């Protein structure tokens, strides 16, 4: 395993030219040492740092760390229910480098048809203590694939599409699968050499998966390698996977708005397109994000995996509602790869535009579902197989 060896760089230049006080220099140097111990040999961080051009001196590293640290008071004041740090995996990336790293599915293509009328789905709804006050598909079922790291490739659209359709199949059949994001990256439009350039759309990828249900590969058959290479090869021969899955996933449709998202989450995870290239996402450690900078640009596909409420800690025991999203930045970002964002804004976009454009693969009408959520607080769920 190769590593990100910053220690050699740090020995080359003194700190004398930094325009900071001695006390601040000492503190930043200590913080940089802590960052190195945590992330200096992390393959995921090394992949992100490939975006850095040229050789970084000690001055460069400390200035980058200071720039990230200086943003904390502002984002903390705007998001009092979340925690942020300048010692995250992306701390040494400049704003432009971080934006290049997260860039992915930049917009939503031609609107898809509205969801079809419900067909015998009464038993598919989440059964959460009799009321759908909270849903978390990551802990209450086996139907959400694990967190992945997209690495040095703008492949979030492909990873999330594979996860969403995998979840739909599992919720329909009770059989957990993990479809190959690498296959989606190379085979669905635009695929091939453009796949890592963030030019793909999760909707197109999901449609490709559903329309090629007889020739899909698992993650183990075609593992994800583009995060390391930064390249997406053209579609490989997938005939070896023919018949591997009898995929059960219906047409792709879209939604808009928090109310529609909350309702659909009682049935399944949903793909969202989120605005992420800002300091909030760069420095996020945990908690509930309640504000994002205004923007018209969304760049990241994510899987919304639940919603709930959190005790805000006020005297009147106010409960803060949130959505839970699964990102593609690895488990050492956020809440083990997930993020919670304020729910209940009462508009069609939501915080960070998470509810502006929503996509899911419909659950096929197969009678009673083989996968429903157990009551909150129950033991870890497994999906029952009906005879």
Coordinates of N, CA and C in Angstrom, one line a residue, residues 28 177 290:
X28 N -0.6 25.7 14.8 CA -0.8 25.1 13.5 C 0.2 24.0 13.2
X177 N -27.9 -7.5 -2.5 CA -26.9 -7.6 -3.6 C -26.1 -6.3 -3.5
X290 N -27.9 22.8 9.4 CA -29.1 23.6 9.3 C -29.0 24.7 8.3

